[in-house]
CSV table of C-alpha atoms in Angstrom, one decimal:
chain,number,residue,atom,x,y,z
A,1,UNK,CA,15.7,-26.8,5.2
A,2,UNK,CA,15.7,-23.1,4.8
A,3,UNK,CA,15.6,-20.3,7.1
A,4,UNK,CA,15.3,-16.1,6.1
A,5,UNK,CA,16.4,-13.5,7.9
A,6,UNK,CA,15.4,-9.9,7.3
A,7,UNK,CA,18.0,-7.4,8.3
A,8,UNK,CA,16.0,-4.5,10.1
A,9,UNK,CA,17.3,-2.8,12.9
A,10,UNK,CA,18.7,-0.1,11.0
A,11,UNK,CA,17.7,3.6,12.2
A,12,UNK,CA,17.3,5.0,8.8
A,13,UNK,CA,18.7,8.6,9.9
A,14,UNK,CA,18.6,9.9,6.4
A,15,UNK,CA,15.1,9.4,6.5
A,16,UNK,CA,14.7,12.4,8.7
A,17,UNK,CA,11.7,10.3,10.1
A,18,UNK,CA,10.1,9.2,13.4
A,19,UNK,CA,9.1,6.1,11.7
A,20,UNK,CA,11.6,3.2,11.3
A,21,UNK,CA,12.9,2.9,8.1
A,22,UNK,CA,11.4,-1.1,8.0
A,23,UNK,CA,7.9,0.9,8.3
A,24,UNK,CA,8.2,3.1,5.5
A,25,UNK,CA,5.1,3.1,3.0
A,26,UNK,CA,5.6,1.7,-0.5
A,27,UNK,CA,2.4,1.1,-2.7
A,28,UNK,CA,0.3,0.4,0.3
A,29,UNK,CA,2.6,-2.1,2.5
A,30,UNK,CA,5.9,-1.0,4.2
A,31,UNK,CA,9.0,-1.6,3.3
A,32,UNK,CA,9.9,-5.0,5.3
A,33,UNK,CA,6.5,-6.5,4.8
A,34,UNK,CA,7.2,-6.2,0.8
A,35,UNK,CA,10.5,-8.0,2.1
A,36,UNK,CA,8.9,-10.9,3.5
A,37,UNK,CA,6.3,-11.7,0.6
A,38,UNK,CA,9.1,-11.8,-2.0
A,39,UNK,CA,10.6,-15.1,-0.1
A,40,UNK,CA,7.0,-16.6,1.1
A,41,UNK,CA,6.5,-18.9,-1.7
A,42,UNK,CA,10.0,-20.4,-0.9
A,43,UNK,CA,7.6,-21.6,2.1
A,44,UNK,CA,11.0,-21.4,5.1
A,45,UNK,CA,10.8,-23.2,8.0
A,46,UNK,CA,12.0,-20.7,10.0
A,47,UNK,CA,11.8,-16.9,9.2
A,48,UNK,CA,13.9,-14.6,11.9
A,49,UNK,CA,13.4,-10.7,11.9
A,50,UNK,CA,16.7,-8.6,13.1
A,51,UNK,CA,15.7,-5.7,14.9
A,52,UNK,CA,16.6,-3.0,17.0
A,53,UNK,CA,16.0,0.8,16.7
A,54,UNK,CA,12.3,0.9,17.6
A,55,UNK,CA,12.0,-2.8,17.8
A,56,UNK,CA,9.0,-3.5,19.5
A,57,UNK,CA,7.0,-0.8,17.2
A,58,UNK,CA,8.6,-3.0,14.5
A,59,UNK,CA,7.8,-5.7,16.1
A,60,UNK,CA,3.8,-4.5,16.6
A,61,UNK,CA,3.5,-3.7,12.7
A,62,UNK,CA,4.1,-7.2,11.8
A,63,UNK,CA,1.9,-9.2,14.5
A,64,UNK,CA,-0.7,-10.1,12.3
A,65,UNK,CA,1.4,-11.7,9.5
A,66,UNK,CA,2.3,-14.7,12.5
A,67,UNK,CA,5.2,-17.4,12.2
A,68,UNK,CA,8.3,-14.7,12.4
A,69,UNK,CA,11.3,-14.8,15.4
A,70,UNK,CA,12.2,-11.7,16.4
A,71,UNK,CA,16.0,-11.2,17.2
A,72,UNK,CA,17.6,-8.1,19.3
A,73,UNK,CA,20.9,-6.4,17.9
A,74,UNK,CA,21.4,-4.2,20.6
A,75,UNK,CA,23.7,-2.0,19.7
A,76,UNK,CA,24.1,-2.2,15.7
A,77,UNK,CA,27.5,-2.8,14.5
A,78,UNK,CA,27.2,-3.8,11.0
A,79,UNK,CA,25.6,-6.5,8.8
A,80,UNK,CA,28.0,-8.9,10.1
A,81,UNK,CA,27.1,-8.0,13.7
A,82,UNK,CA,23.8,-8.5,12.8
A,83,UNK,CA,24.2,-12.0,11.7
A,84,UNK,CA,25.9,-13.1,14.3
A,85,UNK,CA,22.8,-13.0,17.0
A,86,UNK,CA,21.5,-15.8,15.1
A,87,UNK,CA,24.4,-17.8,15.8
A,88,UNK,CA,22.0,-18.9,19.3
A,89,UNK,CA,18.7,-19.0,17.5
A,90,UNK,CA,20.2,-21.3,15.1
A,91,UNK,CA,22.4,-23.5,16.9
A,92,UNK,CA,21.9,-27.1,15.5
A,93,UNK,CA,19.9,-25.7,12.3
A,94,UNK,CA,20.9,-27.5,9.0
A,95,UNK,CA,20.3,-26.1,5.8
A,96,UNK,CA,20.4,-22.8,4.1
A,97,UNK,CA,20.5,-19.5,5.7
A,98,UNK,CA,18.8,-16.8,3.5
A,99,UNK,CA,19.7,-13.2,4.5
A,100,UNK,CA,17.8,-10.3,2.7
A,101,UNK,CA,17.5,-6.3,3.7
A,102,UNK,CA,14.8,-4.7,5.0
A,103,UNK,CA,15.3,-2.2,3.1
A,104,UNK,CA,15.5,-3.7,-0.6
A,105,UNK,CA,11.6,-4.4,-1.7
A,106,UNK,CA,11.5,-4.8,-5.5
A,107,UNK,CA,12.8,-8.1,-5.4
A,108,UNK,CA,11.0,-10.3,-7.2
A,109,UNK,CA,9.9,-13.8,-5.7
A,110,UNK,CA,11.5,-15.8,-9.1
A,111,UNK,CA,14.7,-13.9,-8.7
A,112,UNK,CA,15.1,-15.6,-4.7
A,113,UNK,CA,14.0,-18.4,-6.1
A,114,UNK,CA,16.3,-18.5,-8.5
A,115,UNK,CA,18.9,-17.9,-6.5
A,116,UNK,CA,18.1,-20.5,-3.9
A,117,UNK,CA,18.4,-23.1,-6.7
A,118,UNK,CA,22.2,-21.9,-7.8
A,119,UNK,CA,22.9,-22.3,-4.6
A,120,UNK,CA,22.0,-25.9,-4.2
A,121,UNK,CA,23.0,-27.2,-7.7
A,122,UNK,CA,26.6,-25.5,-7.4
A,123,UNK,CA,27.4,-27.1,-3.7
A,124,UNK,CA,28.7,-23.6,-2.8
A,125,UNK,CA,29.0,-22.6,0.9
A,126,UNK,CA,27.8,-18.6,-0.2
A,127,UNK,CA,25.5,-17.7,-3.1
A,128,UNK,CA,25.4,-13.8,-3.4
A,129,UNK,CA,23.0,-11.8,-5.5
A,130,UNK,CA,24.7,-9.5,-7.8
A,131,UNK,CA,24.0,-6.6,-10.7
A,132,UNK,CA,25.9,-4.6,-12.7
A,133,UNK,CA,25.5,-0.9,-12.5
A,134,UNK,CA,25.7,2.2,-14.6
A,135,UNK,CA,26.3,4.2,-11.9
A,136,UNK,CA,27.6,1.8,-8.3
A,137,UNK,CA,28.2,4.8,-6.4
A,138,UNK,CA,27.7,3.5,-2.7
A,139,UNK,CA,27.4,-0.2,-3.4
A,140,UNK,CA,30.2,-2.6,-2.9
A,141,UNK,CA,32.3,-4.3,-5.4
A,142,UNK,CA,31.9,-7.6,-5.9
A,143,UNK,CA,34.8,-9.7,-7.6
A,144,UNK,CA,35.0,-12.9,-9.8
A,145,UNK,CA,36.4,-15.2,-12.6
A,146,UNK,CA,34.8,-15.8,-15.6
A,147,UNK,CA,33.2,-18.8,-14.0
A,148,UNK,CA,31.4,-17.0,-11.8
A,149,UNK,CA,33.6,-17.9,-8.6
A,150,UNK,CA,34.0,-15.3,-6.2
A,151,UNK,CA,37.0,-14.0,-4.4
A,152,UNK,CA,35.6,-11.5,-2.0
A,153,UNK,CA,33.8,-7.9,-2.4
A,154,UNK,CA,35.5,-4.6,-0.9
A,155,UNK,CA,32.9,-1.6,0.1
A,156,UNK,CA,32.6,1.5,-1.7
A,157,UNK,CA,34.5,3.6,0.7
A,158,UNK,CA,37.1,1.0,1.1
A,159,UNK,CA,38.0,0.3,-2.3
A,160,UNK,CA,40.9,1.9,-4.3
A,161,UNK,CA,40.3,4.5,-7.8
A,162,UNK,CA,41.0,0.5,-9.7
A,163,UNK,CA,38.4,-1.0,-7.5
A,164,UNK,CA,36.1,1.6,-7.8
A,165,UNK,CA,35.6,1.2,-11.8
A,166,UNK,CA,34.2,-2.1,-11.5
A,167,UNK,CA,30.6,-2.1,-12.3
A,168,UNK,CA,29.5,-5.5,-10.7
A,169,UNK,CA,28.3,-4.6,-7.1
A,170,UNK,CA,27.0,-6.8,-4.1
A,171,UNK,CA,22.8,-6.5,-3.9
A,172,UNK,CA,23.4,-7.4,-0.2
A,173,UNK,CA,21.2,-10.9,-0.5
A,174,UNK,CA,22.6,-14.0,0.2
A,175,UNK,CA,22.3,-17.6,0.2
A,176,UNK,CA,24.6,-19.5,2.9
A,177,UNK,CA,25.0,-22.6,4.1
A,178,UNK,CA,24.4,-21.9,7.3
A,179,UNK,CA,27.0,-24.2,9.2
A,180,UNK,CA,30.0,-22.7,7.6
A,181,UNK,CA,28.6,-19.6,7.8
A,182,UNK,CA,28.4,-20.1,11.5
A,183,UNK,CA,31.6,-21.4,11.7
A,184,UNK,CA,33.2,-18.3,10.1
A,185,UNK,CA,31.0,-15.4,11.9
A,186,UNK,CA,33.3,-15.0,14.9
A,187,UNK,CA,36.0,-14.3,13.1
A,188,UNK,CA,35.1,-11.1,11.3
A,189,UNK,CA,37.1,-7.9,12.5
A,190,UNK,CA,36.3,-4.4,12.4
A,191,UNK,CA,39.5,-3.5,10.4
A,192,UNK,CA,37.7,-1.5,8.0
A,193,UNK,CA,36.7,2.6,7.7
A,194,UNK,CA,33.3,2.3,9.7
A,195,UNK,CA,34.7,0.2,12.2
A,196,UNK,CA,31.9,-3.0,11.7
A,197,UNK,CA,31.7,-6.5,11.2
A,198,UNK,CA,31.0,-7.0,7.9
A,199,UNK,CA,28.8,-9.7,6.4
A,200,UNK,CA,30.6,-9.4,3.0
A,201,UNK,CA,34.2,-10.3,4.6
A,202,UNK,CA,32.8,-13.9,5.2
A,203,UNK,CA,32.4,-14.2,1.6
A,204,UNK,CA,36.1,-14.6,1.2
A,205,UNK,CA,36.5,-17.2,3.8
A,206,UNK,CA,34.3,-19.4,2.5
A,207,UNK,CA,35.1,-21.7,-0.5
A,208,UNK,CA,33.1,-22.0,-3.0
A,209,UNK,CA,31.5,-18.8,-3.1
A,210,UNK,CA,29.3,-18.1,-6.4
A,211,UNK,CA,27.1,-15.0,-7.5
A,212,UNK,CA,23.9,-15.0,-9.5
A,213,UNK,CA,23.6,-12.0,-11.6
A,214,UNK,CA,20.2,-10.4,-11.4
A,215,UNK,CA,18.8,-9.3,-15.3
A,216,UNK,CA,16.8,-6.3,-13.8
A,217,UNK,CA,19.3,-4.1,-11.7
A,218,UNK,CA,16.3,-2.1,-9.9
A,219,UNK,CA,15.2,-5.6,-8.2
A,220,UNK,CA,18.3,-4.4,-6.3
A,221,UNK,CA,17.4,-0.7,-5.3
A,222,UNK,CA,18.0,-0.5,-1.6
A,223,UNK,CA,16.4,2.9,0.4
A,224,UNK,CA,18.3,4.9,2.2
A,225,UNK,CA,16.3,8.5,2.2
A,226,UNK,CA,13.3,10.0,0.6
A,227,UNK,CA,14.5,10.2,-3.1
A,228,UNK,CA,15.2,6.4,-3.5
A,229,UNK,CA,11.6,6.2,-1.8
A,230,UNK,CA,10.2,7.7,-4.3
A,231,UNK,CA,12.5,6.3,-6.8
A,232,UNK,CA,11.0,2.6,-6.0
A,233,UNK,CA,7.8,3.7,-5.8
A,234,UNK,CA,7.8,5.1,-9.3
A,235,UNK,CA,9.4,1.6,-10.7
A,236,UNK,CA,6.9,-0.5,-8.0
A,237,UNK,CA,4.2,1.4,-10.3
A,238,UNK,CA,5.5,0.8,-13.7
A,239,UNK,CA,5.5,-2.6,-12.7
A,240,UNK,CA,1.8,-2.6,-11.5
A,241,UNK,CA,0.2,-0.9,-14.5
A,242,UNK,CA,2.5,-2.8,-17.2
A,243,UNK,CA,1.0,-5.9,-15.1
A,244,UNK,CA,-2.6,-4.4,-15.1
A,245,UNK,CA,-2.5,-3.2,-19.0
A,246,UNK,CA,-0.9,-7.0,-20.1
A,247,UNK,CA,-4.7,-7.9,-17.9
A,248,UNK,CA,-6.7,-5.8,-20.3
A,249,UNK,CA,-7.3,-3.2,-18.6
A,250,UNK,CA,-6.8,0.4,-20.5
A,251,UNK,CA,-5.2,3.8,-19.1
A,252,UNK,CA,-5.3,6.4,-20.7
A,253,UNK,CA,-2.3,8.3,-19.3
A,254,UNK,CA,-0.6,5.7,-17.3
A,255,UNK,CA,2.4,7.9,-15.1
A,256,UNK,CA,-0.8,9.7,-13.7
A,257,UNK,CA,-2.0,7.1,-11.8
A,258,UNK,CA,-0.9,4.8,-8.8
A,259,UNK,CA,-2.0,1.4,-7.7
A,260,UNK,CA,-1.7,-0.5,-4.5
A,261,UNK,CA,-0.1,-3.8,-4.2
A,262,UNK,CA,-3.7,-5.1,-3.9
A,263,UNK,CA,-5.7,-3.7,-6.5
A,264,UNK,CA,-7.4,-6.2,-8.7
A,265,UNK,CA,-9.1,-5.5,-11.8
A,266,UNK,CA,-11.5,-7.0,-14.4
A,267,UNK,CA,-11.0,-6.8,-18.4
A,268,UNK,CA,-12.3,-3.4,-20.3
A,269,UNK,CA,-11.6,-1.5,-17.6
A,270,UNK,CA,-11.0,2.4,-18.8
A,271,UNK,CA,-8.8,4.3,-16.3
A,272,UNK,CA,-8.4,7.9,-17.1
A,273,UNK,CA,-6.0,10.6,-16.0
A,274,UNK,CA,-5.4,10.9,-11.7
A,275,UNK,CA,-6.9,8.0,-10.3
A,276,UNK,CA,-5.6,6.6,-7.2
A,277,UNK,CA,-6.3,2.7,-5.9
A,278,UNK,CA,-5.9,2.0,-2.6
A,279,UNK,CA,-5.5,-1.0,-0.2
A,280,UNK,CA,-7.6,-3.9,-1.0
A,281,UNK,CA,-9.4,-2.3,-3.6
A,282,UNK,CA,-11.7,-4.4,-6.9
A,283,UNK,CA,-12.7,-2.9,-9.8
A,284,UNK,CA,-15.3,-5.1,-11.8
A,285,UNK,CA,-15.2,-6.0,-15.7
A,286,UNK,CA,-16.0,-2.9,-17.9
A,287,UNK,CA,-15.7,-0.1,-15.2
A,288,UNK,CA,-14.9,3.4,-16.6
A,289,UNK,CA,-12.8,5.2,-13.5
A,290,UNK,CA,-12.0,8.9,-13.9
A,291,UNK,CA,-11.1,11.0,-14.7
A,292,UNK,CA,-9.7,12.7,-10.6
A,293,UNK,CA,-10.8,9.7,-8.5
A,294,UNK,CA,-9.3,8.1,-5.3
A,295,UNK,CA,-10.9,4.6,-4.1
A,296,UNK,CA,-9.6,2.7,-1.0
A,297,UNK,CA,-10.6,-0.4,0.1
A,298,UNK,CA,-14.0,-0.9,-1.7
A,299,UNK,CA,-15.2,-3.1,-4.2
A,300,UNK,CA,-17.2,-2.3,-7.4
A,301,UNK,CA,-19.0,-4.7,-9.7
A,302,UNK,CA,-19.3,-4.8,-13.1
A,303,UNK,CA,-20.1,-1.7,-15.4
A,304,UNK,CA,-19.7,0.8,-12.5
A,305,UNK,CA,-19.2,4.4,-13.8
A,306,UNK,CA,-16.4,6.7,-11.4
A,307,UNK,CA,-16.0,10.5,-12.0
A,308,UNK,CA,-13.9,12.8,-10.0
A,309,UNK,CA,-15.1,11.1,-6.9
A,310,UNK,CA,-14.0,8.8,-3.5
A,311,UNK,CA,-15.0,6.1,-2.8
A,312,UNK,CA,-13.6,4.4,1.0
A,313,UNK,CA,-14.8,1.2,2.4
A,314,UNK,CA,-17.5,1.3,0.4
A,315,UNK,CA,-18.9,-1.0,-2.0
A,316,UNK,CA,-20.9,-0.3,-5.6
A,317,UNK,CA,-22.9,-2.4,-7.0
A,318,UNK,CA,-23.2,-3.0,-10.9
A,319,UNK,CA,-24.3,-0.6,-13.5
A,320,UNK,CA,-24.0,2.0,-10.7
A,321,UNK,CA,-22.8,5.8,-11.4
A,322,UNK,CA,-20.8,8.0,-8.9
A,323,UNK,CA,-20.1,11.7,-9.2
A,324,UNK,CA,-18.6,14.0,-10.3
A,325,UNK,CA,-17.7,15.1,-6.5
A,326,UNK,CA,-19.2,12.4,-4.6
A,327,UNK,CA,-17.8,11.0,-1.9
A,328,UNK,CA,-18.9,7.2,-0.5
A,329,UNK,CA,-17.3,5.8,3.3
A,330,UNK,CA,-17.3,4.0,5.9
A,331,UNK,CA,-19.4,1.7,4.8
A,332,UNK,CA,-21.7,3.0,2.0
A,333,UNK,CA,-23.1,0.3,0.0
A,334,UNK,CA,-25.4,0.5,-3.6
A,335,UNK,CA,-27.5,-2.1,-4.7
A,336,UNK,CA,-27.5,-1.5,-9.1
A,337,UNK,CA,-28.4,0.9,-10.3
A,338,UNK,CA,-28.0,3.4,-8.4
A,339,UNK,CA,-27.2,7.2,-9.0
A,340,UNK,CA,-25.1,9.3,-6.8
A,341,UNK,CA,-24.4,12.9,-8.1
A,342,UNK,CA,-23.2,16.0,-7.4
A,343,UNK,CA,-21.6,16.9,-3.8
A,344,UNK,CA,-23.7,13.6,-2.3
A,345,UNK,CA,-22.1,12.2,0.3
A,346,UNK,CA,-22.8,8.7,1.2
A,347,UNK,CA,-21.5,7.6,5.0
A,348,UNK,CA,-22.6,4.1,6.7
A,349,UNK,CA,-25.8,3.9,4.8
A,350,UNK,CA,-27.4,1.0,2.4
A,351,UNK,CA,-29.0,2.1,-0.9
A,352,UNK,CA,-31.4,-0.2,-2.4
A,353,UNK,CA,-31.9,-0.6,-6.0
A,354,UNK,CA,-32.2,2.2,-8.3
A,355,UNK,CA,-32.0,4.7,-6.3
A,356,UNK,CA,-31.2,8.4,-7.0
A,357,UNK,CA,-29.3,11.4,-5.0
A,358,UNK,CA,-28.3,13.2,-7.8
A,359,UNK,CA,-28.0,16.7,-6.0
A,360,UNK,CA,-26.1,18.8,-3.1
A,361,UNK,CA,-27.4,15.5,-0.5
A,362,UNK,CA,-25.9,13.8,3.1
A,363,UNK,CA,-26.8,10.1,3.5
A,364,UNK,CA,-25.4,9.3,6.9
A,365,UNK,CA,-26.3,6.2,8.9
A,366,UNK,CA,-29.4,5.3,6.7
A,367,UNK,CA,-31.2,2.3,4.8
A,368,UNK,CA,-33.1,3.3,1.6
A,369,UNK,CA,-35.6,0.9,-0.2
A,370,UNK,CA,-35.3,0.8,-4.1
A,371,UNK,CA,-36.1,3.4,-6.5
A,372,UNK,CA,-36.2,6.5,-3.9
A,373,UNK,CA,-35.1,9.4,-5.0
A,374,UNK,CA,-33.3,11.7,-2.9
A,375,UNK,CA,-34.3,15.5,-3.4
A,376,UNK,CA,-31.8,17.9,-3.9
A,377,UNK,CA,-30.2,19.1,-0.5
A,378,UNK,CA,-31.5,16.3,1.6
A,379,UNK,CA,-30.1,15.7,5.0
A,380,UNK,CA,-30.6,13.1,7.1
A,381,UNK,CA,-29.5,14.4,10.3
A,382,UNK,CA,-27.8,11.3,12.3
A,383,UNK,CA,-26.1,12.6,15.5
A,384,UNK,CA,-28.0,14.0,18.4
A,385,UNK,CA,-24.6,15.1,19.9
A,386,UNK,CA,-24.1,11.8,22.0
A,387,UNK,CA,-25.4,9.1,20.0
A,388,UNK,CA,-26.1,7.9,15.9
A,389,UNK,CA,-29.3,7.1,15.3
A,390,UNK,CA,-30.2,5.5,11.8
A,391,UNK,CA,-32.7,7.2,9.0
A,392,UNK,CA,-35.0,4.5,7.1
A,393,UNK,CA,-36.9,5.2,3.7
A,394,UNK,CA,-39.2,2.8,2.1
A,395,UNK,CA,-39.2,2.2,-1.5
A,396,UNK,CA,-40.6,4.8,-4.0
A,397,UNK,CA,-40.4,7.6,-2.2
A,398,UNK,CA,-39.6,11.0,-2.2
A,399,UNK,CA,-38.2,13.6,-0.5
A,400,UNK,CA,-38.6,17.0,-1.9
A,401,UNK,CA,-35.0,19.3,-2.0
A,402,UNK,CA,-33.8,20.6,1.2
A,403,UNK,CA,-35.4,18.3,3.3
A,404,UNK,CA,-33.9,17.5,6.5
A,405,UNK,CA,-35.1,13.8,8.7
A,406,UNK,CA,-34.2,14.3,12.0
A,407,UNK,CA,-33.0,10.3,13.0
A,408,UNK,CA,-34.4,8.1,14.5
A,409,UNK,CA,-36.7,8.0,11.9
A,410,UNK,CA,-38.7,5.9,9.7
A,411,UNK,CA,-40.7,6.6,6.8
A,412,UNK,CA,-43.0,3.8,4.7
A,413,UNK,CA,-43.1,2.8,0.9
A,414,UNK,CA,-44.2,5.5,-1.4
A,415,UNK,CA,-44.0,8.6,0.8
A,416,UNK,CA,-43.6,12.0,-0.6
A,417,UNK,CA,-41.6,14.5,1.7
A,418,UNK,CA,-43.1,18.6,0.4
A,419,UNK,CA,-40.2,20.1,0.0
A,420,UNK,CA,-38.4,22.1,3.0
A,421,UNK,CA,-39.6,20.2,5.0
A,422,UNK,CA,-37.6,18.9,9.1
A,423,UNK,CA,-39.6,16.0,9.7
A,424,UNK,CA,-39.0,14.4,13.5
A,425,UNK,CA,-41.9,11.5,13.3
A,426,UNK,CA,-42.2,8.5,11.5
A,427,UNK,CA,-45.0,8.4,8.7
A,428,UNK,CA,-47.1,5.4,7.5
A,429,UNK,CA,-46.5,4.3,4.1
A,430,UNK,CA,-48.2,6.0,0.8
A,431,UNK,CA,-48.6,9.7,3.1
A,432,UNK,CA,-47.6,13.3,2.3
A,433,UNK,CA,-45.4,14.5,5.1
A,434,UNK,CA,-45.0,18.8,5.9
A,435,UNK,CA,-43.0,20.1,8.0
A,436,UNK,CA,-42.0,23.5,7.4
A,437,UNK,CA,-43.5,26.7,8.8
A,438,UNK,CA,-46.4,28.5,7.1
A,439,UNK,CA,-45.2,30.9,4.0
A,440,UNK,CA,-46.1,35.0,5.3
A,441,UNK,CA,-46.3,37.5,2.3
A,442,UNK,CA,-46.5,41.1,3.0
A,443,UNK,CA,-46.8,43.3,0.2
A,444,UNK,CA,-45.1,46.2,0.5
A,445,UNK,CA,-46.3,49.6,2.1
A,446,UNK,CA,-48.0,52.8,-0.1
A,447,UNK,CA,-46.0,55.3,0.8
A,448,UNK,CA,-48.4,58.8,0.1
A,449,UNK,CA,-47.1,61.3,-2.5
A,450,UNK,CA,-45.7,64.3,-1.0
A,451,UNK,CA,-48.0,67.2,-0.3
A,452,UNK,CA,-48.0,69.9,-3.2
């Protein structure tokens, strides 16, 4: 049987942040949600969440994911400290004990799995995860034979100028068996410089203890403040577009885009310079995106063109084009074919097939039949101050630019709205709607020539 626990009761101070560390953004999750999906395909029985500054905020964030156990350390003194409230939780459990960080996301789910397998084909009573570092300024040393045996690790700040020049350092994930473990967690001591219980000092009172070097030291890359944020973001997105571009899809200046965790793409997909995927966001087979665009959440089919727009909760049919400076939410959706152009802005409103707003337009709360096309500086005005009220065009019509339909409102098939016109009626299908005040011209004055 195995159980995980997530260390996250931390404070993060050196975030200078209101949020928890745990909640942190990274590529469109936070920081302990990316935790937890690196060890769900290990498919733990039981899967315990440490907390404790901001718990129940912490505790909120992750409702929806179901199945965790949430555990107090109240106050936090140490890894070790942690640990040890699970010594109630777990009483009777047999099997392996998986501890990770909140805090360390890059982990990739092969490299747990790997290490859960050392662990059982060696017999040892500790697995640790381990990596060798150019720089292991802050990390503890880990220390072992040839044979990969283990003797104990000493932090940073405790170690001496010899210990210190040893590169292999403790990534702070670990595989136990969890009734030795148990056995050994009351005896840690807070002999050290911080004054905490340790996890690492059980690592020397259990026998065999074993490490499992990791290939890849960023898998490691814990976050303590806002640089190593953005440090792991920037790998997390080498990682996604290396992923994306081995999928066939092109970018034509990679570093100047970012992806979410959740972006999926078709083959032939162009991506050109400053585009932005967010969320739960899928981009159809042959789509060209860019260049300037940010889309969130929406879906777009095949063929779809994308310039220097955004696109939110929307979704786009195929052979659609967007833009430049369009913007589609809250629920916008084209049938194909459409055309959206120029400063149109597309809110809550269906689109049937072929249908053009290529101008300087505001498509809020509205249903369009096929082929209309949307006069330049069209408004359908929505909100009578209280309430929305919905806008509905029939197919093949017209309205002519700067035309404003005061909802609710519902014109036929085949109408043509004159131009300037504020309509407030419904019209029948096939008519010519006016609604615009009569044009006065007066020529100017004669002014009589001075007298000689």
């Amino acid at each position: 049987m195995l159980a995980v626990a997530v260390l996250a009761a931390g404070k993060g101070t050196r975030m200078k942040s209101d949020l928890p560390k745990v909640l942190q953004p990274l590529a469109g999750a936070t920081l302990v949600e990316r935790v937890l999906a690196s060890c769900r395909h290990l498919a733990p029985e039981r899967q315990l969440l440490i907390v404790g500054h901001q718990a129940e905020r912490v505790e909120r964030s992750l409702e929806a994911l179901g199945g965790l156990e949430f555990v107090l350390q109240q106050p936090q003194n140490g890894t070790g400290h942690a640990v040890q409230q699970l010594l109630a939780p777990l009483a009777g459990f047999q099997g392996e004990l998986l501890v990770l960080n909140g805090d360390v996301p890059l982990l990739r789910p092969g490299t747990l799995e790997e290490l859960l397998a050392k662990h059982r084909n060696s017999g040892a009573a500790v697995t640790l995860l381990t990596a060798r570092l150019a720089d292991p300024t802050g990390y503890g040393r880990v220390f072992a034979d040839e044979q990969g045996r283990v003797s104990g690790i000493v932090e940073h700040r405790d170690c001496s100028e010899e210990q210190r020049r040893n590169t292999l350092t403790n990534a702070g994930i670990y595989c136990f068996d969890w009734a030795k473990l148990a056995a050994v967690l009351p005896l840690l001591s807070t002999d050290n410089d911080q004054g905490e219980l340790y996890l690492t000092d059980t690592v020397a009172m259990l026998n065999p203890a074993v490490h499992l070097e990791v290939s890849d030291p960023d898998e490691i890359n814990g976050i303590n403040d806002r640089l190593q944020l953005a440090q792991c973001e920037a790998v997390l997105q080498e990682r996604l577009r290396r992923h994306w571009m081995a999928e066939g899809v092109s970018f034509t200046d990679p570093a100047s885009c970012t992806l979410s965790e959740g972006t999926r793409f078709g083959r032939d997909v162009l991506v050109e310079p400053q585009c932005h995927f967010r969320g739960a966001t899928q981009i159809g087979n042959g789509c060209r995106i860019g260049p300037g665009c940010l889309i969130e959440n929406s879906s777009l089919a095949d063929g779809v063109e994308v310039l220097y727009s955004v696109l939110r909760e929307s979704t786009v049919a195929t052979d659609c084009v967007v833009g430049p400076y369009a913007q589609l939410r809250n629920g916008a959706h084209l049938e194909a074919g459409c055309r959206i152009g120029n400063f149109v802005e597309v809110k809550n409103s269906r689109l049937g097939a072929g249908v053009k707003a290529n101008h300087l337009s505001y498509l809020g709360d509205a249903d369009l039949g096929a082929k209309v096309n949307v006069g330049a500086g069209t408004i359908t005005a929505n909100f009578d101050g209280v309430h929305k009220h919905r806008t509905v065009i029939g197919a093949g019509s017209k309205t002519g630019a700067n035309s404003v339909l005061v909802a609710p409102i519902t014109l036929g098939a085949e109408v043509t709205v004159a131009a300037g016109s504020t309509l407030t009626q419904n019209v029948p299908d096939g008519a010519l709607a006016f609604g615009r005040a009569r044009q006065v011209v007066k020529e100017r004055r004669q002014t009589s020539s001075p007298a000689s």
